[in-house]
mmCIF file of C-alpha atoms in Angstrom:
data_model
loop_
_atom_site.group_PDB
_atom_site.id
_atom_site.type_symbol
_atom_site.label_atom_id
_atom_site.label_comp_id
_atom_site.label_asym_id
_atom_site.label_seq_id
_atom_site.Cartn_x
_atom_site.Cartn_y
_atom_site.Cartn_z
ATOM 1 C CA UNK A 1 0.000 0.000 0.000
ATOM 2 C CA UNK A 2 1.373 3.408 -0.986
ATOM 3 C CA UNK A 3 1.817 5.795 1.907
ATOM 4 C CA UNK A 4 0.669 9.405 1.866
ATOM 5 C CA UNK A 5 2.727 11.453 4.307
ATOM 6 C CA UNK A 6 2.511 15.177 5.006
ATOM 7 C CA UNK A 7 5.186 17.370 6.531
ATOM 8 C CA UNK A 8 3.849 20.586 8.032
ATOM 9 C CA UNK A 9 6.221 23.464 8.842
ATOM 10 C CA UNK A 10 4.863 26.531 10.654
ATOM 11 C CA UNK A 11 6.333 29.462 8.721
ATOM 12 C CA UNK A 12 8.822 31.676 10.588
ATOM 13 C CA UNK A 13 7.207 30.296 13.713
ATOM 14 C CA UNK A 14 8.530 32.428 16.599
ATOM 15 C CA UNK A 15 8.502 35.625 14.543
ATOM 16 C CA UNK A 16 5.011 34.926 13.203
ATOM 17 C CA UNK A 17 3.627 34.545 16.720
ATOM 18 C CA UNK A 18 5.318 37.751 17.877
ATOM 19 C CA UNK A 19 3.985 39.698 14.877
ATOM 20 C CA UNK A 20 0.519 38.295 15.517
ATOM 21 C CA UNK A 21 0.536 39.685 19.064
ATOM 22 C CA UNK A 22 2.190 42.973 18.075
ATOM 23 C CA UNK A 23 0.673 44.214 14.787
ATOM 24 C CA UNK A 24 2.848 47.373 14.850
ATOM 25 C CA UNK A 25 5.959 45.371 13.871
ATOM 26 C CA UNK A 26 4.404 43.214 11.137
ATOM 27 C CA UNK A 27 5.621 45.359 8.253
ATOM 28 C CA UNK A 28 9.193 45.565 9.512
ATOM 29 C CA UNK A 29 12.100 43.089 9.591
ATOM 30 C CA UNK A 30 11.845 41.234 12.911
ATOM 31 C CA UNK A 31 14.233 38.840 14.654
ATOM 32 C CA UNK A 32 13.726 36.862 17.845
ATOM 33 C CA UNK A 33 17.003 37.077 19.746
ATOM 34 C CA UNK A 34 18.601 35.865 22.955
ATOM 35 C CA UNK A 35 19.912 37.983 25.810
ATOM 36 C CA UNK A 36 23.050 39.975 24.889
ATOM 37 C CA UNK A 37 24.039 40.462 28.541
ATOM 38 C CA UNK A 38 24.123 36.680 29.010
ATOM 39 C CA UNK A 39 26.027 36.362 25.698
ATOM 40 C CA UNK A 40 23.134 34.530 24.100
ATOM 41 C CA UNK A 41 22.735 37.393 21.640
ATOM 42 C CA UNK A 42 22.068 35.434 18.472
ATOM 43 C CA UNK A 43 19.143 35.302 16.081
ATOM 44 C CA UNK A 44 16.825 32.428 17.040
ATOM 45 C CA UNK A 45 14.237 33.148 14.335
ATOM 46 C CA UNK A 46 13.280 35.869 11.879
ATOM 47 C CA UNK A 47 10.328 36.887 9.757
ATOM 48 C CA UNK A 48 10.234 36.772 5.966
ATOM 49 C CA UNK A 49 11.148 40.463 5.583
ATOM 50 C CA UNK A 50 14.289 40.009 7.680
ATOM 51 C CA UNK A 51 15.148 36.861 5.746
ATOM 52 C CA UNK A 52 15.006 38.784 2.453
ATOM 53 C CA UNK A 53 17.375 41.356 3.987
ATOM 54 C CA UNK A 54 19.951 38.615 4.594
ATOM 55 C CA UNK A 55 19.329 37.916 8.284
ATOM 56 C CA UNK A 56 19.990 34.262 9.118
ATOM 57 C CA UNK A 57 19.290 32.081 12.124
ATOM 58 C CA UNK A 58 22.425 31.793 14.274
ATOM 59 C CA UNK A 59 23.792 35.221 13.358
ATOM 60 C CA UNK A 60 24.898 37.501 16.165
ATOM 61 C CA UNK A 61 22.620 40.485 16.699
ATOM 62 C CA UNK A 62 25.443 42.788 15.624
ATOM 63 C CA UNK A 63 25.945 40.993 12.309
ATOM 64 C CA UNK A 64 22.191 40.874 11.728
ATOM 65 C CA UNK A 65 21.878 44.634 12.206
ATOM 66 C CA UNK A 66 24.757 45.220 9.820
ATOM 67 C CA UNK A 67 22.789 43.287 7.223
ATOM 68 C CA UNK A 68 19.550 45.005 8.170
ATOM 69 C CA UNK A 69 19.875 48.292 10.133
ATOM 70 C CA UNK A 70 16.080 48.567 10.513
ATOM 71 C CA UNK A 71 15.871 45.181 12.218
ATOM 72 C CA UNK A 72 13.544 45.021 15.235
ATOM 73 C CA UNK A 73 14.732 42.551 17.875
ATOM 74 C CA UNK A 74 12.306 40.830 20.233
ATOM 75 C CA UNK A 75 13.062 38.602 23.198
ATOM 76 C CA UNK A 76 11.645 35.048 22.980
ATOM 77 C CA UNK A 77 8.458 33.995 24.783
ATOM 78 C CA UNK A 78 8.789 30.209 24.824
ATOM 79 C CA UNK A 79 5.617 29.530 26.815
ATOM 80 C CA UNK A 80 3.587 31.295 24.133
ATOM 81 C CA UNK A 81 5.275 29.361 21.321
ATOM 82 C CA UNK A 82 4.587 26.113 23.154
ATOM 83 C CA UNK A 83 0.882 26.966 23.264
ATOM 84 C CA UNK A 84 0.761 27.578 19.505
ATOM 85 C CA UNK A 85 2.669 24.372 18.851
ATOM 86 C CA UNK A 86 0.149 22.471 20.956
ATOM 87 C CA UNK A 87 -2.811 24.122 19.219
ATOM 88 C CA UNK A 88 -1.405 23.223 15.804
ATOM 89 C CA UNK A 89 -0.958 19.648 16.997
ATOM 90 C CA UNK A 90 -4.643 19.529 17.964
ATOM 91 C CA UNK A 91 -5.554 20.467 14.389
ATOM 92 C CA UNK A 92 -3.289 17.747 12.978
ATOM 93 C CA UNK A 93 -4.944 15.193 15.247
ATOM 94 C CA UNK A 94 -8.235 15.798 13.446
ATOM 95 C CA UNK A 95 -6.659 14.167 10.386
ATOM 96 C CA UNK A 96 -4.203 11.559 11.633
ATOM 97 C CA UNK A 97 -3.367 9.268 14.531
ATOM 98 C CA UNK A 98 0.235 8.838 13.452
ATOM 99 C CA UNK A 99 1.917 12.198 14.043
ATOM 100 C CA UNK A 100 5.625 12.640 14.710
ATOM 101 C CA UNK A 101 7.409 15.838 15.717
ATOM 102 C CA UNK A 102 10.515 17.148 14.000
ATOM 103 C CA UNK A 103 11.073 20.130 16.231
ATOM 104 C CA UNK A 104 8.593 22.485 17.867
ATOM 105 C CA UNK A 105 7.204 23.825 14.588
ATOM 106 C CA UNK A 106 7.365 20.767 12.317
ATOM 107 C CA UNK A 107 5.282 17.575 12.238
ATOM 108 C CA UNK A 108 4.900 14.546 9.997
ATOM 109 C CA UNK A 109 1.359 13.189 9.501
ATOM 110 C CA UNK A 110 0.458 9.835 7.971
ATOM 111 C CA UNK A 111 -2.890 10.416 6.203
ATOM 112 C CA UNK A 112 -2.874 7.164 4.229
ATOM 113 C CA UNK A 113 -6.264 6.191 5.672
ATOM 114 C CA UNK A 114 -7.825 9.349 4.224
ATOM 115 C CA UNK A 115 -5.954 9.627 0.914
ATOM 116 C CA UNK A 116 -5.625 7.259 -2.040
ATOM 117 C CA UNK A 117 -2.553 9.048 -3.409
ATOM 118 C CA UNK A 118 -0.409 12.169 -3.028
ATOM 119 C CA UNK A 119 -2.971 14.309 -4.837
ATOM 120 C CA UNK A 120 -5.674 13.411 -2.315
ATOM 121 C CA UNK A 121 -3.030 14.320 0.242
ATOM 122 C CA UNK A 122 -2.687 17.717 -1.426
ATOM 123 C CA UNK A 123 -6.374 18.442 -0.787
ATOM 124 C CA UNK A 124 -5.986 17.468 2.860
ATOM 125 C CA UNK A 125 -2.871 19.641 3.151
ATOM 126 C CA UNK A 126 -4.705 22.642 1.711
ATOM 127 C CA UNK A 127 -7.509 22.125 4.213
ATOM 128 C CA UNK A 128 -5.054 21.955 7.117
ATOM 129 C CA UNK A 129 -3.275 25.113 5.955
ATOM 130 C CA UNK A 130 -6.553 27.006 5.747
ATOM 131 C CA UNK A 131 -7.603 25.819 9.200
ATOM 132 C CA UNK A 132 -4.291 26.840 10.805
ATOM 133 C CA UNK A 133 -4.453 30.276 9.191
ATOM 134 C CA UNK A 134 -8.051 30.829 10.265
ATOM 135 C CA UNK A 135 -7.741 29.359 13.756
ATOM 136 C CA UNK A 136 -4.234 30.403 14.821
ATOM 137 C CA UNK A 137 -3.575 33.440 12.638
ATOM 138 C CA UNK A 138 -0.260 32.093 11.326
ATOM 139 C CA UNK A 139 0.656 30.148 8.196
ATOM 140 C CA UNK A 140 2.342 26.865 7.383
ATOM 141 C CA UNK A 141 3.881 25.161 4.376
ATOM 142 C CA UNK A 142 3.067 21.509 3.812
ATOM 143 C CA UNK A 143 4.908 18.937 1.734
ATOM 144 C CA UNK A 144 3.088 15.861 0.448
ATOM 145 C CA UNK A 145 4.883 12.703 -0.620
ATOM 146 C CA UNK A 146 5.130 8.944 -0.302
ATOM 147 C CA UNK A 147 7.775 9.044 2.435
ATOM 148 C CA UNK A 148 9.025 11.294 5.189
ATOM 149 C CA UNK A 149 12.242 12.405 3.472
ATOM 150 C CA UNK A 150 10.561 13.771 0.362
ATOM 151 C CA UNK A 151 7.617 15.289 2.262
ATOM 152 C CA UNK A 152 10.085 17.309 4.353
ATOM 153 C CA UNK A 153 11.943 18.272 1.188
ATOM 154 C CA UNK A 154 8.667 19.374 -0.426
ATOM 155 C CA UNK A 155 7.623 21.580 2.499
ATOM 156 C CA UNK A 156 10.911 23.491 2.195
ATOM 157 C CA UNK A 157 10.506 24.216 -1.526
ATOM 158 C CA UNK A 158 7.725 26.803 -1.383
ATOM 159 C CA UNK A 159 7.303 29.209 1.525
ATOM 160 C CA UNK A 160 5.316 30.723 3.031
ATOM 161 C CA UNK A 161 1.792 29.275 3.012
ATOM 162 C CA UNK A 162 2.025 26.692 0.226
ATOM 163 C CA UNK A 163 1.447 23.022 -0.512
ATOM 164 C CA UNK A 164 4.014 21.134 -2.611
ATOM 165 C CA UNK A 165 3.691 17.569 -3.891
ATOM 166 C CA UNK A 166 6.583 15.227 -4.629
ATOM 167 C CA UNK A 167 5.098 12.038 -6.056
ATOM 168 C CA UNK A 168 6.466 8.788 -7.402
ATOM 169 C CA UNK A 169 5.922 10.242 -10.855
ATOM 170 C CA UNK A 170 7.809 13.509 -10.419
ATOM 171 C CA UNK A 171 10.425 13.011 -7.694
ATOM 172 C CA UNK A 172 13.263 12.659 -10.197
ATOM 173 C CA UNK A 173 12.247 15.894 -11.903
ATOM 174 C CA UNK A 174 11.946 17.802 -8.595
ATOM 175 C CA UNK A 175 14.077 16.231 -5.849
ATOM 176 C CA UNK A 176 16.939 14.998 -8.009
ATOM 177 C CA UNK A 177 17.629 18.462 -9.436
ATOM 178 C CA UNK A 178 18.151 20.029 -5.995
ATOM 179 C CA UNK A 179 21.533 20.618 -4.400
ATOM 180 C CA UNK A 180 22.682 17.659 -2.305
ATOM 181 C CA UNK A 181 22.661 19.712 0.905
ATOM 182 C CA UNK A 182 18.852 19.888 0.747
ATOM 183 C CA UNK A 183 18.675 16.217 1.756
ATOM 184 C CA UNK A 184 18.218 15.482 5.462
ATOM 185 C CA UNK A 185 21.528 14.200 6.834
ATOM 186 C CA UNK A 186 23.841 16.156 4.511
ATOM 187 C CA UNK A 187 25.956 18.740 6.332
ATOM 188 C CA UNK A 188 29.002 20.860 5.531
ATOM 189 C CA UNK A 189 31.397 17.998 6.187
ATOM 190 C CA UNK A 190 29.420 15.698 3.905
ATOM 191 C CA UNK A 191 29.375 18.336 1.170
ATOM 192 C CA UNK A 192 33.184 18.577 1.291
ATOM 193 C CA UNK A 193 33.400 14.840 0.652
ATOM 194 C CA UNK A 194 30.755 15.081 -2.074
ATOM 195 C CA UNK A 195 32.785 17.825 -3.737
ATOM 196 C CA UNK A 196 35.759 15.474 -3.984
ATOM 197 C CA UNK A 197 33.481 12.758 -5.388
ATOM 198 C CA UNK A 198 31.915 15.120 -7.941
ATOM 199 C CA UNK A 199 28.478 14.897 -6.320
ATOM 200 C CA UNK A 200 26.432 18.092 -6.555
ATOM 201 C CA UNK A 201 22.754 17.140 -6.577
ATOM 202 C CA UNK A 202 20.437 14.697 -4.848
ATOM 203 C CA UNK A 203 20.223 12.899 -8.170
ATOM 204 C CA UNK A 204 23.999 12.455 -8.131
ATOM 205 C CA UNK A 205 23.703 10.795 -4.715
ATOM 206 C CA UNK A 206 20.985 8.477 -6.022
ATOM 207 C CA UNK A 207 23.044 7.444 -9.047
ATOM 208 C CA UNK A 208 26.324 6.874 -7.170
ATOM 209 C CA UNK A 209 26.907 3.203 -6.315
ATOM 210 C CA UNK A 210 26.095 2.611 -2.669
ATOM 211 C CA UNK A 211 29.434 0.878 -2.006
ATOM 212 C CA UNK A 212 31.273 4.079 -2.983
ATOM 213 C CA UNK A 213 29.130 6.197 -0.673
ATOM 214 C CA UNK A 214 29.587 3.777 2.220
ATOM 215 C CA UNK A 215 33.295 3.641 1.516
ATOM 216 C CA UNK A 216 33.554 7.413 1.950
ATOM 217 C CA UNK A 217 30.853 8.029 4.584
ATOM 218 C CA UNK A 218 30.256 4.698 6.335
ATOM 219 C CA UNK A 219 26.674 3.813 7.242
ATOM 220 C CA UNK A 220 25.568 7.371 6.534
ATOM 221 C CA UNK A 221 26.375 6.783 2.873
ATOM 222 C CA UNK A 222 23.871 3.929 2.736
ATOM 223 C CA UNK A 223 21.210 6.065 4.409
ATOM 224 C CA UNK A 224 21.733 8.930 1.950
ATOM 225 C CA UNK A 225 21.618 6.609 -1.080
ATOM 226 C CA UNK A 226 18.367 5.102 0.142
ATOM 227 C CA UNK A 227 16.844 8.497 0.938
ATOM 228 C CA UNK A 228 17.834 10.020 -2.406
ATOM 229 C CA UNK A 229 16.165 7.153 -4.255
ATOM 230 C CA UNK A 230 12.912 7.574 -2.336
ATOM 231 C CA UNK A 231 13.207 4.204 -0.634
ATOM 232 C CA UNK A 232 11.876 3.470 2.860
ATOM 233 C CA UNK A 233 11.321 6.058 5.608
ATOM 234 C CA UNK A 234 7.545 5.650 5.449
ATOM 235 C CA UNK A 235 6.844 4.964 9.129
ATOM 236 C CA UNK A 236 5.365 7.767 11.238
ATOM 237 C CA UNK A 237 5.005 6.990 14.922
ATOM 238 C CA UNK A 238 1.687 7.108 16.742
ATOM 239 C CA UNK A 239 0.835 10.473 18.300
ATOM 240 C CA UNK A 240 1.020 9.009 21.830
ATOM 241 C CA UNK A 241 4.446 7.456 21.372
ATOM 242 C CA UNK A 242 7.138 8.858 23.648
ATOM 243 C CA UNK A 243 10.627 8.012 22.469
ATOM 244 C CA UNK A 244 13.032 7.143 25.276
ATOM 245 C CA UNK A 245 15.951 9.576 25.380
ATOM 246 C CA UNK A 246 19.227 8.488 23.812
ATOM 247 C CA UNK A 247 21.145 10.982 25.904
ATOM 248 C CA UNK A 248 20.625 13.794 28.400
ATOM 249 C CA UNK A 249 22.793 16.884 28.397
ATOM 250 C CA UNK A 250 23.199 20.564 29.037
ATOM 251 C CA UNK A 251 25.277 23.283 27.390
ATOM 252 C CA UNK A 252 25.894 26.816 28.574
ATOM 253 C CA UNK A 253 27.427 29.964 27.155
ATOM 254 C CA UNK A 254 28.901 31.624 30.235
ATOM 255 C CA UNK A 255 28.546 35.366 31.019
ATOM 256 C CA UNK A 256 32.298 35.731 30.456
ATOM 257 C CA UNK A 257 34.926 33.568 28.796
ATOM 258 C CA UNK A 258 36.380 30.712 30.835
ATOM 259 C CA UNK A 259 40.118 31.391 31.095
ATOM 260 C CA UNK A 260 41.348 28.888 33.690
ATOM 261 C CA UNK A 261 40.909 25.227 34.597
ATOM 262 C CA UNK A 262 39.118 26.346 37.750
ATOM 263 C CA UNK A 263 36.583 28.220 35.614
ATOM 264 C CA UNK A 264 35.979 25.080 33.569
ATOM 265 C CA UNK A 265 35.702 22.907 36.695
ATOM 266 C CA UNK A 266 33.042 25.183 38.228
ATOM 267 C CA UNK A 267 30.913 25.164 35.083
ATOM 268 C CA UNK A 268 31.317 21.430 34.496
ATOM 269 C CA UNK A 269 30.169 20.668 38.042
ATOM 270 C CA UNK A 270 27.178 22.992 37.641
ATOM 271 C CA UNK A 271 26.170 21.367 34.356
ATOM 272 C CA UNK A 272 26.794 17.857 35.675
ATOM 273 C CA UNK A 273 24.524 18.487 38.629
ATOM 274 C CA UNK A 274 21.746 19.566 36.282
ATOM 275 C CA UNK A 275 22.262 16.518 34.045
ATOM 276 C CA UNK A 276 22.392 13.989 36.881
ATOM 277 C CA UNK A 277 19.258 15.431 38.509
ATOM 278 C CA UNK A 278 17.422 14.755 35.238
ATOM 279 C CA UNK A 279 18.923 11.284 34.984
ATOM 280 C CA UNK A 280 17.549 10.435 38.417
ATOM 281 C CA UNK A 281 14.215 12.065 37.657
ATOM 282 C CA UNK A 282 13.822 9.912 34.526
ATOM 283 C CA UNK A 283 15.302 6.802 36.193
ATOM 284 C CA UNK A 284 18.399 6.428 34.029
ATOM 285 C CA UNK A 285 22.091 5.974 34.557
ATOM 286 C CA UNK A 286 24.688 6.662 31.884
ATOM 287 C CA UNK A 287 27.648 4.637 30.664
ATOM 288 C CA UNK A 288 29.407 7.397 28.716
ATOM 289 C CA UNK A 289 30.151 11.075 29.322
ATOM 290 C CA UNK A 290 30.565 13.523 26.435
ATOM 291 C CA UNK A 291 32.114 16.989 26.757
ATOM 292 C CA UNK A 292 31.411 19.764 24.257
ATOM 293 C CA UNK A 293 33.607 22.857 23.992
ATOM 294 C CA UNK A 294 33.289 26.076 22.016
ATOM 295 C CA UNK A 295 36.232 28.444 21.932
ATOM 296 C CA UNK A 296 36.045 32.228 21.930
ATOM 297 C CA UNK A 297 36.511 32.227 18.139
ATOM 298 C CA UNK A 298 33.458 29.884 17.870
ATOM 299 C CA UNK A 299 35.377 26.755 16.868
ATOM 300 C CA UNK A 300 33.740 23.751 18.514
ATOM 301 C CA UNK A 301 35.078 20.471 19.844
ATOM 302 C CA UNK A 302 33.708 17.331 21.473
ATOM 303 C CA UNK A 303 35.135 14.220 23.084
ATOM 304 C CA UNK A 304 33.699 11.357 25.122
ATOM 305 C CA UNK A 305 34.796 8.662 27.542
ATOM 306 C CA UNK A 306 33.253 5.684 29.327
ATOM 307 C CA UNK A 307 32.565 5.334 33.028
ATOM 308 C CA UNK A 308 33.742 2.260 34.937
ATOM 309 C CA UNK A 309 30.089 1.495 35.755
ATOM 310 C CA UNK A 310 26.833 3.302 34.853
ATOM 311 C CA UNK A 311 26.089 6.200 37.190
ATOM 312 C CA UNK A 312 23.807 9.159 37.880
ATOM 313 C CA UNK A 313 26.041 10.644 40.604
ATOM 314 C CA UNK A 314 27.258 14.188 40.010
ATOM 315 C CA UNK A 315 30.807 13.583 41.255
ATOM 316 C CA UNK A 316 31.268 10.587 38.955
ATOM 317 C CA UNK A 317 29.996 12.426 35.883
ATOM 318 C CA UNK A 318 31.823 15.685 36.608
ATOM 319 C CA UNK A 319 35.116 14.008 37.502
ATOM 320 C CA UNK A 320 35.027 11.960 34.284
ATOM 321 C CA UNK A 321 34.179 15.087 32.296
ATOM 322 C CA UNK A 322 37.191 16.857 33.773
ATOM 323 C CA UNK A 323 39.422 13.877 32.963
ATOM 324 C CA UNK A 324 38.216 13.988 29.361
ATOM 325 C CA UNK A 325 38.771 17.731 29.153
ATOM 326 C CA UNK A 326 42.276 17.619 30.625
ATOM 327 C CA UNK A 327 43.448 14.657 28.544
ATOM 328 C CA UNK A 328 41.872 15.502 25.189
ATOM 329 C CA UNK A 329 41.893 19.282 24.918
ATOM 330 C CA UNK A 330 44.739 21.778 24.874
ATOM 331 C CA UNK A 331 43.531 24.846 26.711
ATOM 332 C CA UNK A 332 45.125 27.437 24.390
ATOM 333 C CA UNK A 333 42.185 29.807 24.006
ATOM 334 C CA UNK A 334 39.455 31.142 26.289
ATOM 335 C CA UNK A 335 36.238 29.140 26.111
ATOM 336 C CA UNK A 336 32.855 30.645 25.340
ATOM 337 C CA UNK A 337 30.658 27.597 25.913
ATOM 338 C CA UNK A 338 30.920 24.168 27.464
ATOM 339 C CA UNK A 339 28.521 21.245 27.607
ATOM 340 C CA UNK A 340 28.168 17.923 29.421
ATOM 341 C CA UNK A 341 26.098 15.068 28.013
ATOM 342 C CA UNK A 342 25.246 11.685 29.544
ATOM 343 C CA UNK A 343 25.120 8.987 26.837
ATOM 344 C CA UNK A 344 24.598 5.233 26.731
ATOM 345 C CA UNK A 345 21.581 5.382 29.022
ATOM 346 C CA UNK A 346 20.379 2.334 30.934
ATOM 347 C CA UNK A 347 17.526 1.915 33.401
ATOM 348 C CA UNK A 348 18.580 2.706 36.966
ATOM 349 C CA UNK A 349 16.999 -0.499 38.311
ATOM 350 C CA UNK A 350 18.904 -3.051 36.217
ATOM 351 C CA UNK A 351 21.563 -5.202 37.844
ATOM 352 C CA UNK A 352 25.024 -3.768 37.193
ATOM 353 C CA UNK A 353 28.316 -5.611 37.609
ATOM 354 C CA UNK A 354 30.525 -3.470 39.817
ATOM 355 C CA UNK A 355 34.032 -2.668 38.734
ATOM 356 C CA UNK A 356 37.008 -3.774 40.835
ATOM 357 C CA UNK A 357 37.985 -0.096 41.017
ATOM 358 C CA UNK A 358 34.597 1.180 42.198
ATOM 359 C CA UNK A 359 34.065 2.504 45.707
ATOM 360 C CA UNK A 360 30.596 0.963 46.108
ATOM 361 C CA UNK A 361 30.095 2.175 49.667
ATOM 362 C CA UNK A 362 31.004 5.746 48.736
ATOM 363 C CA UNK A 363 28.646 5.647 45.737
ATOM 364 C CA UNK A 364 25.774 4.435 47.901
ATOM 365 C CA UNK A 365 26.312 7.361 50.266
ATOM 366 C CA UNK A 366 26.417 9.809 47.356
ATOM 367 C CA UNK A 367 23.207 8.358 45.914
ATOM 368 C CA UNK A 368 21.407 8.903 49.230
ATOM 369 C CA UNK A 369 22.691 12.478 49.442
ATOM 370 C CA UNK A 370 21.708 13.181 45.827
ATOM 371 C CA UNK A 371 18.166 11.913 46.334
ATOM 372 C CA UNK A 372 17.837 13.974 49.512
ATOM 373 C CA UNK A 373 18.975 17.064 47.582
ATOM 374 C CA UNK A 374 16.390 16.274 44.873
ATOM 375 C CA UNK A 375 13.693 16.113 47.531
ATOM 376 C CA UNK A 376 14.701 19.425 49.127
ATOM 377 C CA UNK A 377 14.796 21.189 45.760
ATOM 378 C CA UNK A 378 11.405 19.843 44.759
ATOM 379 C CA UNK A 379 9.970 21.223 48.007
ATOM 380 C CA UNK A 380 11.803 24.543 48.348
ATOM 381 C CA UNK A 381 13.276 25.383 44.934
ATOM 382 C CA UNK A 382 16.484 24.616 43.087
ATOM 383 C CA UNK A 383 18.649 27.190 44.881
ATOM 384 C CA UNK A 384 17.809 25.999 48.416
ATOM 385 C CA UNK A 385 20.998 23.954 48.465
ATOM 386 C CA UNK A 386 24.125 24.415 46.343
ATOM 387 C CA UNK A 387 27.561 22.884 45.990
ATOM 388 C CA UNK A 388 30.487 24.885 47.297
ATOM 389 C CA UNK A 389 32.182 24.778 43.884
ATOM 390 C CA UNK A 390 29.162 26.521 42.382
ATOM 391 C CA UNK A 391 29.277 29.291 44.979
ATOM 392 C CA UNK A 392 32.946 30.065 44.315
ATOM 393 C CA UNK A 393 31.903 32.260 41.412
ATOM 394 C CA UNK A 394 28.188 32.949 41.296
ATOM 395 C CA UNK A 395 28.353 35.074 38.156
ATOM 396 C CA UNK A 396 30.033 32.300 36.181
ATOM 397 C CA UNK A 397 27.892 29.435 37.453
ATOM 398 C CA UNK A 398 24.476 31.022 37.891
ATOM 399 C CA UNK A 399 22.902 28.675 35.338
ATOM 400 C CA UNK A 400 19.099 28.437 35.550
ATOM 401 C CA UNK A 401 17.664 25.046 36.354
ATOM 402 C CA UNK A 402 15.687 24.918 33.109
ATOM 403 C CA UNK A 403 15.554 21.351 31.868
ATOM 404 C CA UNK A 404 14.116 22.378 28.494
ATOM 405 C CA UNK A 405 17.321 24.190 27.615
ATOM 406 C CA UNK A 406 19.335 21.000 27.797
ATOM 407 C CA UNK A 407 19.049 19.574 24.316
ATOM 408 C CA UNK A 408 22.066 20.413 22.221
ATOM 409 C CA UNK A 409 23.521 19.032 19.055
ATOM 410 C CA UNK A 410 27.210 18.543 18.568
ATOM 411 C CA UNK A 411 29.285 17.560 15.584
ATOM 412 C CA UNK A 412 31.088 14.273 15.293
ATOM 413 C CA UNK A 413 34.490 15.781 14.514
ATOM 414 C CA UNK A 414 36.826 17.357 17.015
ATOM 415 C CA UNK A 415 37.691 21.055 16.739
ATOM 416 C CA UNK A 416 35.755 21.792 13.577
ATOM 417 C CA UNK A 417 35.027 25.363 12.543
#
């Protein structure tokens, strides 16, 4: 049975919501930006006018205003965006049971039960777009195709407020002519390899023998070959499915650059405490610790190392993170950001073989203390009890206990620009 899958993308989501609530700024270039004083002063989102002026997501506010002097900057209101995301989801649920998120403003919908082919899907997509515009006051672009990869590709082709169909009949004429970096999974590093191989378009990927792609890119090469040829990737999870986390982490850009090992140690302990509290809350332990580093010139690095035994104890995670940092990174430049991520998660109630080098008694004591701290914080607030290392420099380590800020993506190569 042929699948009919939609990909809905709320256009310029954050900026659209802000312009909806503040009509005075609708006709001007608008960017949603972080807090400059906390050195989070980058563009998180922008409206279509700002985009035409050359403003891009991830730009610093200074660079954005050089591109567009008339730019209006607005601080983010995440609670409001969450409401709109939830309301859009309620509209999608009128049409499908299988709905899968791809970020706060993007969703895949499997409408196979309502549509015989992609062109029936186009009618459904148009109806959804009209309902979102009328009900929420914002617009979306929807891609229609026979798998998730091409439906996402289609939604990106025409913006704002449009429906685009990539079918089995036309995907070679549409998808194959696009630059290879339009395909999900292709990044700057992949494009450098493609350049050496003479690959420029998605069609070039599809026509390249899979053994050559896997030889250059490993398993990713096989995925890209399959995706470019429109094969597989038809499953959309049920709307109630909750995917177990693959990792739990936190990253922070500090109010000032970290210039000493002591600075790094304070921030790593602060981040590790946040991460381990969430591990315990979700009943996981981790087997691997990953450290992410961004230098003052914005070059980024990451490295990881295994623990002797799975743990959710702050000291174990932080100490391993410091070992990784000291052994794998040459501290030649001030650091702007640092992150700690717990990987290789296992349930906290499974039987674990202790290592010969473990101090089991000490770990049991630390677990009891950690759970007591969790209890106190749940009753009286996060700041009711703090580690001494955190209090050594409050300005550097005053990181909010906001679990939603924790998700961060890091590259697979070390010290890449």
